[in-house]
Amino acid sequence: MALIINDECIACDACREECPTLAIEEGDPIYYIDPDRCTECVGIYDEPACISVCPVDCIVPDKDNVETVAELQFKYKNLEIEE
């Protein structure tokens, strides 16, 4: 599933810098994760990079956007082709 950023976000920019698929965008007042670009770092890292660098633990799974590992891998491969 894609990840979401909750209201505890302090807009520190740490997660955006680490996102390999450029899924994190600056919002007002908190950051936003584009579910069409978020692959939870499947195929890139062992765990989502944004979660590991977030100082306030505000990045959580999006229960409204559940995806399998295979779907996340497929999305990542399609993003690679785009670039």
Coordinates of N, CA, C and O in Angstrom, one line a residue:
M1 N 0.8 -1.2 0.0 CA 0.0 0.0 0.0 C 0.9 1.2 0.0 O 2.0 1.2 0.5
A2 N 0.4 2.3 -0.5 CA 1.1 3.5 -0.5 C 1.1 4.1 0.9 O 0.4 3.6 1.8
L3 N 1.9 5.0 1.2 CA 2.1 5.6 2.5 C 1.4 7.0 2.5 O 1.2 7.6 1.4
I4 N 1.0 7.5 3.7 CA 0.5 8.8 3.8 C 1.2 9.5 4.9 O 1.8 8.9 5.8
I5 N 1.2 10.8 4.9 CA 1.8 11.7 5.9 C 0.6 12.3 6.7 O -0.3 12.9 6.2
N6 N 0.7 12.1 8.1 CA -0.4 12.6 8.9 C -0.1 14.0 9.4 O 0.9 14.6 9.1
D7 N -1.0 14.5 10.2 CA -1.0 15.9 10.7 C 0.2 16.2 11.6 O 0.4 17.3 11.9
E8 N 0.9 15.2 12.0 CA 2.1 15.4 12.9 C 3.3 15.9 12.1 O 4.3 16.3 12.7
C9 N 3.2 16.0 10.8 CA 4.3 16.4 9.9 C 4.8 17.8 10.3 O 3.9 18.7 10.5
I10 N 6.1 18.0 10.4 CA 6.6 19.3 10.7 C 7.3 20.0 9.5 O 8.0 21.0 9.6
A11 N 7.0 19.4 8.3 CA 7.5 19.9 7.1 C 9.1 20.2 7.1 O 9.5 21.2 6.6
C12 N 9.8 19.2 7.6 CA 11.2 19.3 7.7 C 12.0 19.0 6.4 O 13.2 19.3 6.3
D13 N 11.3 18.4 5.4 CA 11.9 18.1 4.1 C 12.8 16.9 4.1 O 13.3 16.5 3.1
A14 N 13.0 16.2 5.2 CA 13.8 15.0 5.3 C 13.3 13.9 4.4 O 14.1 13.3 3.6
C15 N 12.0 13.7 4.4 CA 11.4 12.6 3.6 C 11.5 12.9 2.1 O 11.8 12.0 1.4
R16 N 11.2 14.1 1.8 CA 11.2 14.4 0.3 C 12.6 14.2 -0.3 O 12.7 13.7 -1.4
E17 N 13.6 14.6 0.4 CA 15.0 14.4 -0.1 C 15.4 12.9 -0.3 O 16.2 12.6 -1.1
E18 N 14.8 12.0 0.5 CA 15.1 10.6 0.5 C 14.3 9.8 -0.5 O 14.6 8.7 -0.8
C19 N 13.2 10.3 -1.0 CA 12.3 9.5 -1.8 C 12.9 9.3 -3.2 O 13.0 10.2 -4.0
P20 N 13.1 8.0 -3.5 CA 13.8 7.7 -4.8 C 12.8 7.8 -6.0 O 13.2 7.9 -7.2
T21 N 11.5 7.8 -5.7 CA 10.5 7.9 -6.8 C 9.9 9.3 -6.9 O 8.9 9.5 -7.7
L22 N 10.4 10.3 -6.2 CA 9.9 11.6 -6.2 C 8.4 11.7 -5.9 O 7.6 12.5 -6.5
A23 N 7.9 10.8 -5.0 CA 6.5 10.7 -4.6 C 6.1 11.7 -3.6 O 4.9 12.0 -3.4
I24 N 7.0 12.4 -2.9 CA 6.6 13.3 -1.8 C 6.7 14.7 -2.3 O 7.7 15.1 -2.9
E25 N 5.6 15.4 -2.1 CA 5.5 16.8 -2.5 C 5.3 17.7 -1.3 O 4.6 17.3 -0.4
E26 N 5.7 19.0 -1.4 CA 5.5 19.9 -0.4 C 4.0 20.4 -0.5 O 3.5 20.7 -1.5
G27 N 3.4 20.3 0.7 CA 2.0 20.7 0.7 C 1.8 21.9 1.7 O 2.8 22.4 2.2
D28 N 0.6 22.3 1.9 CA 0.4 23.4 2.9 C -0.6 22.9 3.9 O -1.8 22.8 3.5
P29 N -0.3 22.7 5.1 CA 1.0 23.0 5.8 C 1.9 21.7 5.8 O 3.0 21.8 6.2
I30 N 1.4 20.5 5.5 CA 2.2 19.3 5.6 C 2.5 18.8 4.2 O 1.9 19.1 3.2
Y31 N 3.4 17.9 4.2 CA 3.8 17.2 2.9 C 2.8 16.2 2.5 O 2.0 15.8 3.3
Y32 N 2.9 15.8 1.3 CA 1.9 14.9 0.7 C 2.6 13.8 -0.1 O 3.6 14.1 -0.8
I33 N 2.1 12.6 0.0 CA 2.7 11.5 -0.8 C 1.8 11.1 -1.9 O 0.6 10.8 -1.7
D34 N 2.3 11.2 -3.2 CA 1.5 10.8 -4.4 C 1.3 9.3 -4.4 O 2.4 8.6 -4.7
P35 N 0.2 8.7 -4.2 CA 0.0 7.3 -4.2 C 0.3 6.6 -5.6 O 0.7 5.4 -5.6
D36 N 0.3 7.4 -6.6 CA 0.6 6.8 -8.0 C 2.1 6.7 -8.1 O 2.6 6.0 -9.0
R37 N 2.9 7.3 -7.3 CA 4.4 7.3 -7.4 C 5.0 6.5 -6.2 O 6.2 6.1 -6.3
C38 N 4.3 6.4 -5.1 CA 4.8 5.7 -4.0 C 4.9 4.2 -4.2 O 3.9 3.5 -4.4
T39 N 6.1 3.6 -4.0 CA 6.3 2.2 -4.2 C 6.7 1.6 -2.8 O 7.1 0.4 -2.8
E40 N 6.7 2.4 -1.8 CA 7.2 2.0 -0.5 C 8.7 1.5 -0.6 O 9.1 0.7 0.2
C41 N 9.4 2.0 -1.6 CA 10.8 1.7 -1.9 C 11.0 0.2 -2.2 O 12.1 -0.3 -2.2
V42 N 9.9 -0.5 -2.6 CA 10.0 -1.9 -3.0 C 10.9 -1.9 -4.3 O 10.7 -1.1 -5.2
G43 N 11.9 -2.8 -4.3 CA 12.8 -2.8 -5.5 C 14.0 -1.9 -5.4 O 14.8 -1.9 -6.2
I44 N 14.0 -1.0 -4.4 CA 15.0 -0.1 -4.2 C 15.7 -0.3 -2.9 O 17.0 -0.4 -2.8
Y45 N 15.0 -0.2 -1.8 CA 15.5 -0.4 -0.4 C 14.7 -1.5 0.3 O 13.6 -1.9 -0.1
D46 N 15.2 -1.9 1.4 CA 14.6 -3.0 2.2 C 13.4 -2.4 3.0 O 12.5 -3.2 3.4
E47 N 13.4 -1.1 3.2 CA 12.2 -0.5 3.9 C 12.1 0.9 3.3 O 13.0 1.5 2.7
P48 N 10.9 1.5 3.5 CA 10.6 2.9 3.0 C 11.6 3.9 3.5 O 11.8 4.0 4.8
A49 N 12.4 4.5 2.7 CA 13.4 5.5 3.1 C 12.8 6.7 3.9 O 13.4 7.2 4.8
C50 N 11.6 7.1 3.5 CA 10.9 8.2 4.1 C 10.7 7.9 5.6 O 10.8 8.8 6.5
I51 N 10.2 6.7 5.9 CA 9.9 6.4 7.3 C 11.2 6.4 8.1 O 11.2 6.9 9.2
S52 N 12.3 5.9 7.6 CA 13.5 5.8 8.3 C 14.1 7.1 8.7 O 14.8 7.2 9.6
V53 N 13.8 8.2 7.9 CA 14.4 9.5 8.2 C 13.4 10.5 8.8 O 13.9 11.5 9.3
C54 N 12.2 10.1 9.0 CA 11.2 11.0 9.5 C 11.5 11.2 11.0 O 11.4 10.2 11.8
P55 N 11.7 12.4 11.5 CA 12.0 12.6 12.9 C 10.8 12.6 13.8 O 10.9 12.5 15.0
V56 N 9.6 12.6 13.3 CA 8.4 12.6 14.1 C 7.5 11.4 13.8 O 6.3 11.4 14.4
D57 N 7.9 10.5 13.1 CA 7.1 9.3 12.8 C 5.7 9.6 12.3 O 4.8 9.0 12.8
C58 N 5.6 10.5 11.3 CA 4.3 10.9 10.8 C 3.9 10.2 9.5 O 2.9 10.4 9.0
I59 N 4.7 9.3 9.0 CA 4.5 8.5 7.8 C 4.0 7.1 8.1 O 4.7 6.4 8.8
V60 N 2.7 6.9 7.7 CA 2.1 5.6 8.0 C 1.4 5.0 6.8 O 1.2 5.7 5.8
P61 N 1.1 3.7 6.8 CA 0.4 3.0 5.7 C -0.9 3.7 5.4 O -1.6 4.0 6.4
D62 N -1.3 3.8 4.2 CA -2.6 4.3 3.8 C -3.5 3.1 3.6 O -3.5 2.4 2.7
K63 N -4.4 3.0 4.6 CA -5.3 1.8 4.6 C -6.3 1.9 3.5 O -7.0 0.9 3.2
D64 N -6.5 3.0 2.9 CA -7.4 3.1 1.7 C -6.7 2.8 0.4 O -7.4 2.9 -0.7
N65 N -5.5 2.5 0.4 CA -4.7 2.3 -0.8 C -3.8 1.1 -0.6 O -2.6 1.2 -0.6
V66 N -4.4 -0.1 -0.5 CA -3.7 -1.3 -0.2 C -3.2 -1.9 -1.6 O -3.9 -2.1 -2.5
E67 N -1.9 -2.2 -1.6 CA -1.2 -2.8 -2.8 C -0.4 -4.0 -2.4 O 0.3 -3.9 -1.3
T68 N -0.3 -5.0 -3.2 CA 0.6 -6.1 -2.9 C 2.1 -5.8 -3.3 O 2.3 -4.8 -4.0
V69 N 3.0 -6.6 -2.9 CA 4.4 -6.4 -3.3 C 4.5 -6.4 -4.8 O 5.3 -5.6 -5.4
A70 N 3.8 -7.3 -5.4 CA 3.9 -7.5 -6.9 C 3.4 -6.2 -7.6 O 4.0 -5.7 -8.5
E71 N 2.3 -5.6 -7.0 CA 1.8 -4.4 -7.6 C 2.8 -3.2 -7.4 O 3.0 -2.4 -8.3
L72 N 3.4 -3.2 -6.3 CA 4.4 -2.1 -6.0 C 5.6 -2.3 -6.9 O 6.2 -1.3 -7.4
Q73 N 6.1 -3.5 -7.1 CA 7.2 -3.8 -8.0 C 6.8 -3.4 -9.5 O 7.6 -2.8 -10.2
F74 N 5.6 -3.7 -9.9 CA 5.1 -3.3 -11.2 C 5.1 -1.8 -11.4 O 5.5 -1.2 -12.4
K75 N 4.6 -1.1 -10.4 CA 4.6 0.4 -10.4 C 6.0 0.9 -10.5 O 6.3 1.8 -11.3
Y76 N 6.9 0.4 -9.7 CA 8.3 0.8 -9.8 C 8.9 0.6 -11.2 O 9.6 1.5 -11.7
K77 N 8.7 -0.5 -11.8 CA 9.2 -0.8 -13.1 C 8.6 0.2 -14.1 O 9.3 0.7 -15.0
N78 N 7.4 0.6 -14.0 CA 6.7 1.5 -14.9 C 7.3 2.9 -14.7 O 7.5 3.7 -15.7
L79 N 7.6 3.3 -13.5 CA 8.2 4.6 -13.2 C 9.6 4.7 -13.8 O 10.0 5.7 -14.3
E80 N 10.4 3.6 -13.7 CA 11.7 3.5 -14.3 C 11.6 3.8 -15.8 O 12.4 4.5 -16.4
I81 N 10.6 3.2 -16.5 CA 10.5 3.3 -17.9 C 10.1 4.8 -18.3 O 10.6 5.3 -19.2
E82 N 9.3 5.5 -17.4 CA 9.0 6.9 -17.7 C 10.2 7.8 -17.7 O 10.2 8.7 -18.4
E83 N 11.2 7.5 -16.8 CA 12.3 8.4 -16.7 C 13.3 8.1 -17.7 O 13.7 8.2 -18.6

